[in-house]
Amino acid sequence: MFIGHLPAGYVSAKLLFRRFADTGVATTAFVLAGILGSIAPDLDMFYFYLVDNRQSHHHTYWPHYPILWISLLLLADLWFKLARQKAGAALALIFFISGFIHMLLDTIVGDIWWLAPFIDKPYALFTVPAVYQPWWLNLVLHWSFALEIAIAVWALLVWRSDWK
């Protein structure tokens, strides 16, 4: 996924806010937490470029381990169920939900190590062949980019429906 994570985080936060509105959390904070969670796994790109010198696939780093996001999501859910003041737990939940959605979206055409760190085997539903230079043209010219555009359009429609 190239451009779809951020709009997916926006959409998920906007759609789930009604479920958490009675927690006292502000809409803006909730949506911001959803957006930040949706791009949080890709913060490993700093390590990828600045430290690792692009030697390992960035999806092999721990921020892209689905077990991390599932575990944190379960802990946030437990916190939400036990807390009297639920606003912080609601923010944690949408952050981790969006992080997990990131894993699902990356699985479409990007290798995700679903069983990491226990099993070193990547999974992807489809492959993007490397036929163009520069590398990003392979993603932009692949059919899966239409899905990313659809997610971005969906986010725009959600935003516009709130704007009126």
CSV table of N, CA and C in Angstrom, one decimal:
chain,number,residue,atom,x,y,z
A,1,MET,N,0.9,-1.2,0.0
A,1,MET,CA,0.0,0.0,0.0
A,1,MET,C,0.9,1.2,0.0
A,2,PHE,N,0.6,2.2,-0.8
A,2,PHE,CA,1.4,3.3,-1.1
A,2,PHE,C,0.8,4.6,-0.5
A,3,ILE,N,-0.5,4.9,-0.8
A,3,ILE,CA,-1.1,6.1,-0.3
A,3,ILE,C,-2.4,5.8,0.5
A,4,GLY,N,-2.8,4.6,0.6
A,4,GLY,CA,-4.1,4.3,1.2
A,4,GLY,C,-4.2,4.2,2.7
A,5,HIS,N,-3.0,4.2,3.4
A,5,HIS,CA,-3.1,4.0,4.9
A,5,HIS,C,-3.7,5.2,5.6
A,6,LEU,N,-3.3,6.4,5.3
A,6,LEU,CA,-3.8,7.5,6.0
A,6,LEU,C,-5.3,7.7,5.7
A,7,PRO,N,-5.8,7.7,4.5
A,7,PRO,CA,-7.2,7.8,4.3
A,7,PRO,C,-8.0,6.7,5.0
A,8,ALA,N,-7.4,5.5,5.0
A,8,ALA,CA,-8.1,4.3,5.7
A,8,ALA,C,-8.2,4.6,7.2
A,9,GLY,N,-7.2,5.2,7.8
A,9,GLY,CA,-7.2,5.6,9.2
A,9,GLY,C,-8.3,6.6,9.5
A,10,TYR,N,-8.4,7.6,8.6
A,10,TYR,CA,-9.5,8.6,8.7
A,10,TYR,C,-10.8,8.0,8.6
A,11,VAL,N,-11.1,7.1,7.6
A,11,VAL,CA,-12.4,6.5,7.4
A,11,VAL,C,-12.7,5.6,8.6
A,12,SER,N,-11.8,4.8,9.1
A,12,SER,CA,-12.1,3.9,10.2
A,12,SER,C,-12.4,4.7,11.5
A,13,ALA,N,-11.7,5.8,11.7
A,13,ALA,CA,-12.0,6.6,12.9
A,13,ALA,C,-13.3,7.3,12.8
A,14,LYS,N,-13.6,7.8,11.6
A,14,LYS,CA,-14.9,8.5,11.5
A,14,LYS,C,-16.1,7.5,11.6
A,15,LEU,N,-15.9,6.3,11.1
A,15,LEU,CA,-17.0,5.3,11.1
A,15,LEU,C,-17.2,4.8,12.5
A,16,LEU,N,-16.1,4.7,13.3
A,16,LEU,CA,-16.1,4.1,14.6
A,16,LEU,C,-16.4,5.1,15.7
A,17,PHE,N,-16.3,6.4,15.4
A,17,PHE,CA,-16.5,7.4,16.5
A,17,PHE,C,-17.8,7.3,17.2
A,18,ARG,N,-18.9,7.0,16.5
A,18,ARG,CA,-20.2,6.9,17.1
A,18,ARG,C,-20.2,5.9,18.3
A,19,ARG,N,-19.4,4.8,18.1
A,19,ARG,CA,-19.3,3.7,19.1
A,19,ARG,C,-18.7,4.3,20.3
A,20,PHE,N,-17.8,5.3,20.2
A,20,PHE,CA,-17.0,5.8,21.3
A,20,PHE,C,-17.4,7.2,21.7
A,21,ALA,N,-18.4,7.8,21.1
A,21,ALA,CA,-18.8,9.1,21.4
A,21,ALA,C,-19.1,9.4,22.8
A,22,ASP,N,-19.7,8.4,23.5
A,22,ASP,CA,-20.1,8.6,24.9
A,22,ASP,C,-19.0,8.5,25.9
A,23,THR,N,-17.8,8.3,25.4
A,23,THR,CA,-16.6,8.2,26.3
A,23,THR,C,-16.1,9.5,26.7
A,24,GLY,N,-16.5,10.6,26.1
A,24,GLY,CA,-16.0,11.9,26.4
A,24,GLY,C,-14.8,12.3,25.5
A,25,VAL,N,-14.4,11.4,24.6
A,25,VAL,CA,-13.3,11.8,23.8
A,25,VAL,C,-13.7,12.7,22.7
A,26,ALA,N,-12.9,13.7,22.4
A,26,ALA,CA,-13.2,14.7,21.3
A,26,ALA,C,-13.1,14.0,19.9
A,27,THR,N,-14.0,14.4,19.0
A,27,THR,CA,-13.9,13.9,17.7
A,27,THR,C,-12.6,14.1,17.0
A,28,THR,N,-12.0,15.3,17.2
A,28,THR,CA,-10.8,15.6,16.5
A,28,THR,C,-9.6,14.7,17.1
A,29,ALA,N,-9.6,14.5,18.4
A,29,ALA,CA,-8.6,13.7,19.0
A,29,ALA,C,-8.7,12.2,18.5
A,30,PHE,N,-10.0,11.8,18.4
A,30,PHE,CA,-10.2,10.4,18.0
A,30,PHE,C,-9.8,10.2,16.6
A,31,VAL,N,-10.1,11.1,15.7
A,31,VAL,CA,-9.7,11.0,14.3
A,31,VAL,C,-8.2,11.1,14.2
A,32,LEU,N,-7.6,12.0,14.9
A,32,LEU,CA,-6.1,12.1,14.8
A,32,LEU,C,-5.5,10.8,15.3
A,33,ALA,N,-6.0,10.2,16.4
A,33,ALA,CA,-5.4,8.9,16.8
A,33,ALA,C,-5.6,7.9,15.8
A,34,GLY,N,-6.7,7.8,15.1
A,34,GLY,CA,-6.9,6.9,14.0
A,34,GLY,C,-5.9,7.1,12.9
A,35,ILE,N,-5.7,8.3,12.5
A,35,ILE,CA,-4.8,8.6,11.4
A,35,ILE,C,-3.4,8.3,11.8
A,36,LEU,N,-3.0,8.6,13.0
A,36,LEU,CA,-1.6,8.3,13.4
A,36,LEU,C,-1.4,6.8,13.5
A,37,GLY,N,-2.4,6.1,14.0
A,37,GLY,CA,-2.3,4.7,14.1
A,37,GLY,C,-2.1,4.0,12.7
A,38,SER,N,-2.8,4.6,11.7
A,38,SER,CA,-2.8,4.1,10.4
A,38,SER,C,-1.4,4.2,9.7
A,39,ILE,N,-0.6,5.1,10.1
A,39,ILE,CA,0.7,5.3,9.6
A,39,ILE,C,1.8,4.9,10.5
A,40,ALA,N,1.5,4.6,11.8
A,40,ALA,CA,2.5,4.2,12.8
A,40,ALA,C,3.4,3.1,12.4
A,41,PRO,N,2.9,2.0,11.8
A,41,PRO,CA,3.8,0.9,11.4
A,41,PRO,C,4.9,1.4,10.4
A,42,ASP,N,4.6,2.4,9.6
A,42,ASP,CA,5.6,2.8,8.6
A,42,ASP,C,6.6,3.8,9.2
A,43,LEU,N,6.6,4.1,10.4
A,43,LEU,CA,7.6,4.8,11.0
A,43,LEU,C,8.9,4.1,11.0
A,44,ASP,N,8.8,2.8,10.8
A,44,ASP,CA,10.1,2.0,10.7
A,44,ASP,C,10.9,2.3,9.5
A,45,MET,N,10.3,3.1,8.6
A,45,MET,CA,11.0,3.6,7.4
A,45,MET,C,12.2,4.5,7.8
A,46,PHE,N,12.1,5.2,8.9
A,46,PHE,CA,13.2,6.0,9.3
A,46,PHE,C,14.4,5.0,9.6
A,47,TYR,N,14.2,4.0,10.3
A,47,TYR,CA,15.2,3.0,10.6
A,47,TYR,C,15.7,2.4,9.3
A,48,PHE,N,14.8,2.0,8.4
A,48,PHE,CA,15.1,1.4,7.1
A,48,PHE,C,16.1,2.3,6.3
A,49,TYR,N,15.8,3.6,6.2
A,49,TYR,CA,16.7,4.4,5.4
A,49,TYR,C,17.9,5.0,6.2
A,50,LEU,N,17.7,5.3,7.5
A,50,LEU,CA,18.8,6.0,8.2
A,50,LEU,C,19.8,5.0,8.9
A,51,VAL,N,19.4,3.8,9.3
A,51,VAL,CA,20.2,2.9,10.0
A,51,VAL,C,20.5,1.7,9.2
A,52,ASP,N,19.5,1.0,8.7
A,52,ASP,CA,19.7,-0.3,8.1
A,52,ASP,C,20.2,-0.2,6.6
A,53,ASN,N,20.2,1.0,6.1
A,53,ASN,CA,20.6,1.2,4.7
A,53,ASN,C,19.9,0.4,3.7
A,54,ARG,N,18.6,0.2,3.9
A,54,ARG,CA,17.7,-0.6,3.0
A,54,ARG,C,18.2,-2.0,2.8
A,55,GLN,N,18.8,-2.7,3.8
A,55,GLN,CA,19.3,-4.0,3.7
A,55,GLN,C,18.2,-5.1,4.0
A,56,SER,N,17.2,-4.7,4.8
A,56,SER,CA,16.2,-5.7,5.1
A,56,SER,C,14.8,-5.1,4.7
A,57,HIS,N,13.9,-5.9,4.3
A,57,HIS,CA,12.6,-5.4,4.0
A,57,HIS,C,12.0,-4.8,5.2
A,58,HIS,N,11.4,-3.6,5.1
A,58,HIS,CA,11.0,-2.9,6.3
A,58,HIS,C,9.8,-3.6,7.0
A,59,HIS,N,9.1,-4.5,6.3
A,59,HIS,CA,8.0,-5.3,6.9
A,59,HIS,C,8.5,-6.4,7.8
A,60,THR,N,9.9,-6.6,7.8
A,60,THR,CA,10.4,-7.6,8.7
A,60,THR,C,10.8,-7.0,10.1
A,61,TYR,N,10.6,-5.7,10.2
A,61,TYR,CA,10.9,-5.0,11.5
A,61,TYR,C,9.7,-5.2,12.4
A,62,TRP,N,9.9,-5.1,13.7
A,62,TRP,CA,8.8,-5.4,14.7
A,62,TRP,C,7.6,-4.4,14.5
A,63,PRO,N,7.7,-3.2,14.1
A,63,PRO,CA,6.5,-2.4,13.9
A,63,PRO,C,5.5,-3.0,12.9
A,64,HIS,N,6.0,-3.9,12.1
A,64,HIS,CA,5.1,-4.5,11.1
A,64,HIS,C,4.7,-6.0,11.5
A,65,TYR,N,4.9,-6.3,12.7
A,65,TYR,CA,4.5,-7.6,13.2
A,65,TYR,C,3.0,-7.6,13.6
A,66,PRO,N,2.2,-8.3,12.9
A,66,PRO,CA,0.7,-8.3,13.3
A,66,PRO,C,0.5,-8.7,14.7
A,67,ILE,N,1.3,-9.6,15.3
A,67,ILE,CA,1.1,-10.0,16.6
A,67,ILE,C,1.2,-8.9,17.6
A,68,LEU,N,2.1,-7.9,17.3
A,68,LEU,CA,2.2,-6.7,18.1
A,68,LEU,C,0.9,-5.9,18.1
A,69,TRP,N,0.3,-5.7,16.9
A,69,TRP,CA,-0.9,-4.9,16.8
A,69,TRP,C,-2.1,-5.6,17.4
A,70,ILE,N,-2.1,-6.9,17.2
A,70,ILE,CA,-3.2,-7.7,17.8
A,70,ILE,C,-3.1,-7.7,19.4
A,71,SER,N,-1.9,-7.8,19.9
A,71,SER,CA,-1.7,-7.8,21.3
A,71,SER,C,-2.0,-6.4,21.9
A,72,LEU,N,-1.6,-5.4,21.3
A,72,LEU,CA,-1.9,-4.0,21.8
A,72,LEU,C,-3.4,-3.7,21.7
A,73,LEU,N,-4.0,-4.2,20.6
A,73,LEU,CA,-5.4,-4.0,20.5
A,73,LEU,C,-6.2,-4.7,21.6
A,74,LEU,N,-5.8,-6.0,21.9
A,74,LEU,CA,-6.5,-6.7,23.0
A,74,LEU,C,-6.2,-6.0,24.3
A,75,LEU,N,-5.0,-5.5,24.6
A,75,LEU,CA,-4.8,-4.8,25.8
A,75,LEU,C,-5.6,-3.5,25.9
A,76,ALA,N,-5.7,-2.8,24.8
A,76,ALA,CA,-6.5,-1.6,24.8
A,76,ALA,C,-8.0,-1.9,25.0
A,77,ASP,N,-8.4,-3.0,24.5
A,77,ASP,CA,-9.8,-3.4,24.7
A,77,ASP,C,-10.1,-3.8,26.2
A,78,LEU,N,-9.1,-4.5,26.8
A,78,LEU,CA,-9.2,-4.8,28.2
A,78,LEU,C,-9.3,-3.5,29.0
A,79,TRP,N,-8.4,-2.6,28.7
A,79,TRP,CA,-8.3,-1.3,29.4
A,79,TRP,C,-9.7,-0.6,29.2
A,80,PHE,N,-10.2,-0.6,28.0
A,80,PHE,CA,-11.5,0.1,27.8
A,80,PHE,C,-12.6,-0.6,28.6
A,81,LYS,N,-12.6,-1.9,28.7
A,81,LYS,CA,-13.7,-2.6,29.5
A,81,LYS,C,-13.5,-2.3,31.0
A,82,LEU,N,-12.3,-2.1,31.5
A,82,LEU,CA,-12.1,-2.0,32.9
A,82,LEU,C,-12.1,-0.5,33.4
A,83,ALA,N,-11.9,0.4,32.5
A,83,ALA,CA,-11.7,1.8,32.9
A,83,ALA,C,-13.0,2.5,33.2
A,84,ARG,N,-12.9,3.4,34.2
A,84,ARG,CA,-14.0,4.2,34.5
A,84,ARG,C,-14.1,5.4,33.5
A,85,GLN,N,-12.9,6.0,33.4
A,85,GLN,CA,-12.7,7.1,32.4
A,85,GLN,C,-12.2,6.4,31.1
A,86,LYS,N,-13.1,6.4,30.1
A,86,LYS,CA,-12.8,5.6,28.9
A,86,LYS,C,-12.2,6.4,27.7
A,87,ALA,N,-12.0,7.7,27.9
A,87,ALA,CA,-11.5,8.5,26.7
A,87,ALA,C,-10.1,8.0,26.3
A,88,GLY,N,-9.2,7.8,27.2
A,88,GLY,CA,-7.8,7.4,26.9
A,88,GLY,C,-7.8,6.0,26.2
A,89,ALA,N,-8.6,5.1,26.8
A,89,ALA,CA,-8.7,3.8,26.2
A,89,ALA,C,-9.3,3.8,24.8
A,90,ALA,N,-10.3,4.7,24.6
A,90,ALA,CA,-10.9,4.8,23.3
A,90,ALA,C,-9.9,5.3,22.3
A,91,LEU,N,-9.0,6.2,22.7
A,91,LEU,CA,-8.0,6.7,21.8
A,91,LEU,C,-7.0,5.6,21.5
A,92,ALA,N,-6.6,4.8,22.5
A,92,ALA,CA,-5.7,3.7,22.3
A,92,ALA,C,-6.3,2.7,21.3
A,93,LEU,N,-7.6,2.4,21.5
A,93,LEU,CA,-8.3,1.4,20.7
A,93,LEU,C,-8.3,1.8,19.2
A,94,ILE,N,-8.6,3.1,18.9
A,94,ILE,CA,-8.7,3.5,17.5
A,94,ILE,C,-7.3,3.5,16.9
A,95,PHE,N,-6.3,3.9,17.7
A,95,PHE,CA,-4.9,3.9,17.3
A,95,PHE,C,-4.5,2.4,16.8
A,96,PHE,N,-4.8,1.5,17.7
A,96,PHE,CA,-4.3,0.1,17.4
A,96,PHE,C,-5.2,-0.6,16.4
A,97,ILE,N,-6.5,-0.2,16.3
A,97,ILE,CA,-7.3,-0.7,15.2
A,97,ILE,C,-6.8,-0.3,13.9
A,98,SER,N,-6.4,1.0,13.8
A,98,SER,CA,-5.9,1.5,12.6
A,98,SER,C,-4.5,0.9,12.2
A,99,GLY,N,-3.7,0.7,13.2
A,99,GLY,CA,-2.4,0.0,13.0
A,99,GLY,C,-2.7,-1.4,12.5
A,100,PHE,N,-3.7,-2.1,13.0
A,100,PHE,CA,-4.0,-3.5,12.5
A,100,PHE,C,-4.6,-3.4,11.1
A,101,ILE,N,-5.4,-2.4,10.8
A,101,ILE,CA,-5.9,-2.2,9.4
A,101,ILE,C,-4.7,-2.0,8.5
A,102,HIS,N,-3.7,-1.4,8.9
A,102,HIS,CA,-2.5,-1.2,8.1
A,102,HIS,C,-1.9,-2.5,7.7
A,103,MET,N,-1.9,-3.5,8.7
A,103,MET,CA,-1.4,-4.8,8.4
A,103,MET,C,-2.2,-5.5,7.3
A,104,LEU,N,-3.5,-5.4,7.4
A,104,LEU,CA,-4.4,-6.0,6.5
A,104,LEU,C,-4.2,-5.4,5.1
A,105,LEU,N,-4.1,-4.1,5.0
A,105,LEU,CA,-4.0,-3.4,3.7
A,105,LEU,C,-2.6,-3.8,3.1
A,106,ASP,N,-1.6,-3.8,3.9
A,106,ASP,CA,-0.3,-4.2,3.4
A,106,ASP,C,-0.2,-5.6,2.8
A,107,THR,N,-1.1,-6.5,3.4
A,107,THR,CA,-1.1,-7.9,2.9
A,107,THR,C,-1.7,-8.0,1.5
A,108,ILE,N,-2.3,-7.1,1.0
A,108,ILE,CA,-2.9,-7.2,-0.4
A,108,ILE,C,-1.8,-7.4,-1.4
A,109,VAL,N,-0.8,-6.5,-1.4
A,109,VAL,CA,0.3,-6.6,-2.3
A,109,VAL,C,1.7,-6.5,-1.7
A,110,GLY,N,1.7,-6.4,-0.4
A,110,GLY,CA,3.0,-6.3,0.3
A,110,GLY,C,3.2,-7.4,1.2
A,111,ASP,N,4.4,-8.0,1.2
A,111,ASP,CA,4.7,-9.1,2.1
A,111,ASP,C,4.5,-8.7,3.5
A,112,ILE,N,3.7,-9.4,4.3
A,112,ILE,CA,3.6,-9.3,5.7
A,112,ILE,C,3.9,-10.6,6.4
A,113,TRP,N,4.8,-10.5,7.4
A,113,TRP,CA,5.2,-11.7,8.1
A,113,TRP,C,4.1,-12.0,9.2
A,114,TRP,N,3.0,-12.6,8.9
A,114,TRP,CA,1.9,-12.7,9.8
A,114,TRP,C,2.3,-13.6,11.0
A,115,LEU,N,3.2,-14.5,10.9
A,115,LEU,CA,3.6,-15.3,12.0
A,115,LEU,C,4.9,-14.9,12.7
A,116,ALA,N,5.4,-13.8,12.3
A,116,ALA,CA,6.6,-13.3,13.0
A,116,ALA,C,6.3,-12.9,14.4
A,117,PRO,N,7.3,-13.1,15.3
A,117,PRO,CA,8.7,-13.5,15.1
A,117,PRO,C,8.9,-15.0,15.1
A,118,PHE,N,7.8,-15.8,15.1
A,118,PHE,CA,8.0,-17.2,15.3
A,118,PHE,C,8.3,-18.0,14.0
A,119,ILE,N,7.7,-17.5,12.9
A,119,ILE,CA,8.0,-18.2,11.6
A,119,ILE,C,8.3,-17.1,10.6
A,120,ASP,N,9.4,-17.3,9.9
A,120,ASP,CA,10.0,-16.3,8.9
A,120,ASP,C,9.4,-16.6,7.5
A,121,LYS,N,8.1,-16.3,7.3
A,121,LYS,CA,7.5,-16.5,6.0
A,121,LYS,C,6.5,-15.4,5.7
A,122,PRO,N,6.8,-14.7,4.6
A,122,PRO,CA,5.9,-13.6,4.3
A,122,PRO,C,4.6,-14.0,3.5
A,123,TYR,N,3.6,-13.3,3.7
A,123,TYR,CA,2.3,-13.6,3.0
A,123,TYR,C,1.8,-12.3,2.3
A,124,ALA,N,1.4,-12.5,1.1
A,124,ALA,CA,0.7,-11.4,0.3
A,124,ALA,C,-0.3,-12.0,-0.6
A,125,LEU,N,-1.4,-11.3,-0.8
A,125,LEU,CA,-2.5,-11.9,-1.6
A,125,LEU,C,-2.1,-11.8,-3.1
A,126,PHE,N,-1.4,-10.7,-3.5
A,126,PHE,CA,-1.0,-10.6,-4.9
A,126,PHE,C,0.4,-10.0,-4.9
A,127,THR,N,1.1,-10.1,-6.1
A,127,THR,CA,2.4,-9.7,-6.3
A,127,THR,C,2.4,-8.5,-7.3
A,128,VAL,N,3.2,-7.5,-7.0
A,128,VAL,CA,3.5,-6.4,-7.9
A,128,VAL,C,4.8,-6.7,-8.6
A,129,PRO,N,4.7,-7.0,-9.9
A,129,PRO,CA,6.0,-7.3,-10.6
A,129,PRO,C,6.8,-6.0,-10.7
A,130,ALA,N,8.1,-6.2,-10.6
A,130,ALA,CA,9.1,-5.1,-10.7
A,130,ALA,C,9.5,-5.0,-12.2
A,131,VAL,N,8.8,-4.1,-12.9
A,131,VAL,CA,9.1,-4.0,-14.3
A,131,VAL,C,9.4,-2.5,-14.7
A,132,TYR,N,9.2,-1.6,-13.8
A,132,TYR,CA,9.4,-0.2,-14.2
A,132,TYR,C,10.4,0.5,-13.2
A,133,GLN,N,11.1,1.5,-13.8
A,133,GLN,CA,12.0,2.3,-13.0
A,133,GLN,C,11.4,3.8,-13.1
A,134,PRO,N,11.3,4.5,-12.1
A,134,PRO,CA,11.7,4.2,-10.7
A,134,PRO,C,10.8,3.2,-10.0
A,135,TRP,N,11.2,2.6,-8.9
A,135,TRP,CA,10.5,1.5,-8.2
A,135,TRP,C,9.0,1.8,-8.0
A,136,TRP,N,8.6,3.1,-7.6
A,136,TRP,CA,7.3,3.4,-7.2
A,136,TRP,C,6.3,3.3,-8.4
A,137,LEU,N,6.8,3.4,-9.6
A,137,LEU,CA,5.9,3.2,-10.8
A,137,LEU,C,5.3,1.8,-10.8
A,138,ASN,N,6.0,0.9,-10.3
A,138,ASN,CA,5.4,-0.5,-10.2
A,138,ASN,C,4.1,-0.5,-9.4
A,139,LEU,N,4.1,0.3,-8.3
A,139,LEU,CA,2.9,0.3,-7.4
A,139,LEU,C,1.8,1.2,-8.0
A,140,VAL,N,2.2,2.3,-8.6
A,140,VAL,CA,1.2,3.2,-9.2
A,140,VAL,C,0.5,2.7,-10.4
A,141,LEU,N,1.3,1.9,-11.2
A,141,LEU,CA,0.7,1.3,-12.4
A,141,LEU,C,0.1,-0.1,-12.2
A,142,HIS,N,0.1,-0.6,-11.0
A,142,HIS,CA,-0.5,-1.9,-10.7
A,142,HIS,C,-2.0,-1.7,-10.4
A,143,TRP,N,-2.8,-2.7,-10.8
A,143,TRP,CA,-4.3,-2.6,-10.5
A,143,TRP,C,-4.6,-2.3,-9.1
A,144,SER,N,-3.8,-2.7,-8.1
A,144,SER,CA,-4.1,-2.5,-6.7
A,144,SER,C,-4.1,-1.0,-6.3
A,145,PHE,N,-3.5,-0.2,-7.1
A,145,PHE,CA,-3.5,1.2,-6.8
A,145,PHE,C,-4.9,1.8,-7.0
A,146,ALA,N,-5.7,1.2,-7.8
A,146,ALA,CA,-7.1,1.6,-7.9
A,146,ALA,C,-7.8,1.4,-6.6
A,147,LEU,N,-7.5,0.4,-5.8
A,147,LEU,CA,-8.1,0.2,-4.5
A,147,LEU,C,-7.6,1.4,-3.6
A,148,GLU,N,-6.4,1.8,-3.7
A,148,GLU,CA,-5.9,2.9,-2.9
A,148,GLU,C,-6.6,4.2,-3.2
A,149,ILE,N,-6.8,4.4,-4.5
A,149,ILE,CA,-7.6,5.6,-5.0
A,149,ILE,C,-9.0,5.5,-4.4
A,150,ALA,N,-9.6,4.3,-4.5
A,150,ALA,CA,-11.0,4.1,-3.9
A,150,ALA,C,-11.0,4.5,-2.4
A,151,ILE,N,-10.0,4.1,-1.7
A,151,ILE,CA,-10.0,4.4,-0.3
A,151,ILE,C,-9.9,5.9,-0.1
A,152,ALA,N,-9.0,6.5,-0.9
A,152,ALA,CA,-8.9,8.0,-0.8
A,152,ALA,C,-10.2,8.7,-1.1
A,153,VAL,N,-10.9,8.2,-2.2
A,153,VAL,CA,-12.1,8.8,-2.6
A,153,VAL,C,-13.2,8.6,-1.4
A,154,TRP,N,-13.2,7.4,-0.8
A,154,TRP,CA,-14.1,7.2,0.3
A,154,TRP,C,-13.8,8.2,1.4
A,155,ALA,N,-12.6,8.4,1.7
A,155,ALA,CA,-12.2,9.3,2.8
A,155,ALA,C,-12.7,10.7,2.4
A,156,LEU,N,-12.5,11.1,1.2
A,156,LEU,CA,-13.0,12.4,0.7
A,156,LEU,C,-14.5,12.5,0.9
A,157,LEU,N,-15.2,11.5,0.5
A,157,LEU,CA,-16.7,11.5,0.6
A,157,LEU,C,-17.1,11.6,2.1
A,158,VAL,N,-16.4,10.9,3.0
A,158,VAL,CA,-16.7,10.9,4.4
A,158,VAL,C,-16.5,12.4,4.9
A,159,TRP,N,-15.4,12.9,4.5
A,159,TRP,CA,-15.0,14.3,4.9
A,159,TRP,C,-16.0,15.3,4.4
A,160,ARG,N,-16.4,15.1,3.1
A,160,ARG,CA,-17.4,16.1,2.5
A,160,ARG,C,-18.7,16.0,3.2
A,161,SER,N,-19.1,14.7,3.6
A,161,SER,CA,-20.4,14.6,4.2
A,161,SER,C,-20.5,15.3,5.6
A,162,ASP,N,-19.4,15.3,6.2
A,162,ASP,CA,-19.3,16.0,7.5
A,162,ASP,C,-19.2,17.5,7.3
A,163,TRP,N,-18.7,18.0,6.2
A,163,TRP,CA,-18.4,19.3,6.0
A,163,TRP,C,-19.7,20.1,5.7
A,164,LYS,N,-20.7,19.5,5.2
A,164,LYS,CA,-21.9,20.2,4.8
A,164,LYS,C,-22.7,20.6,6.0
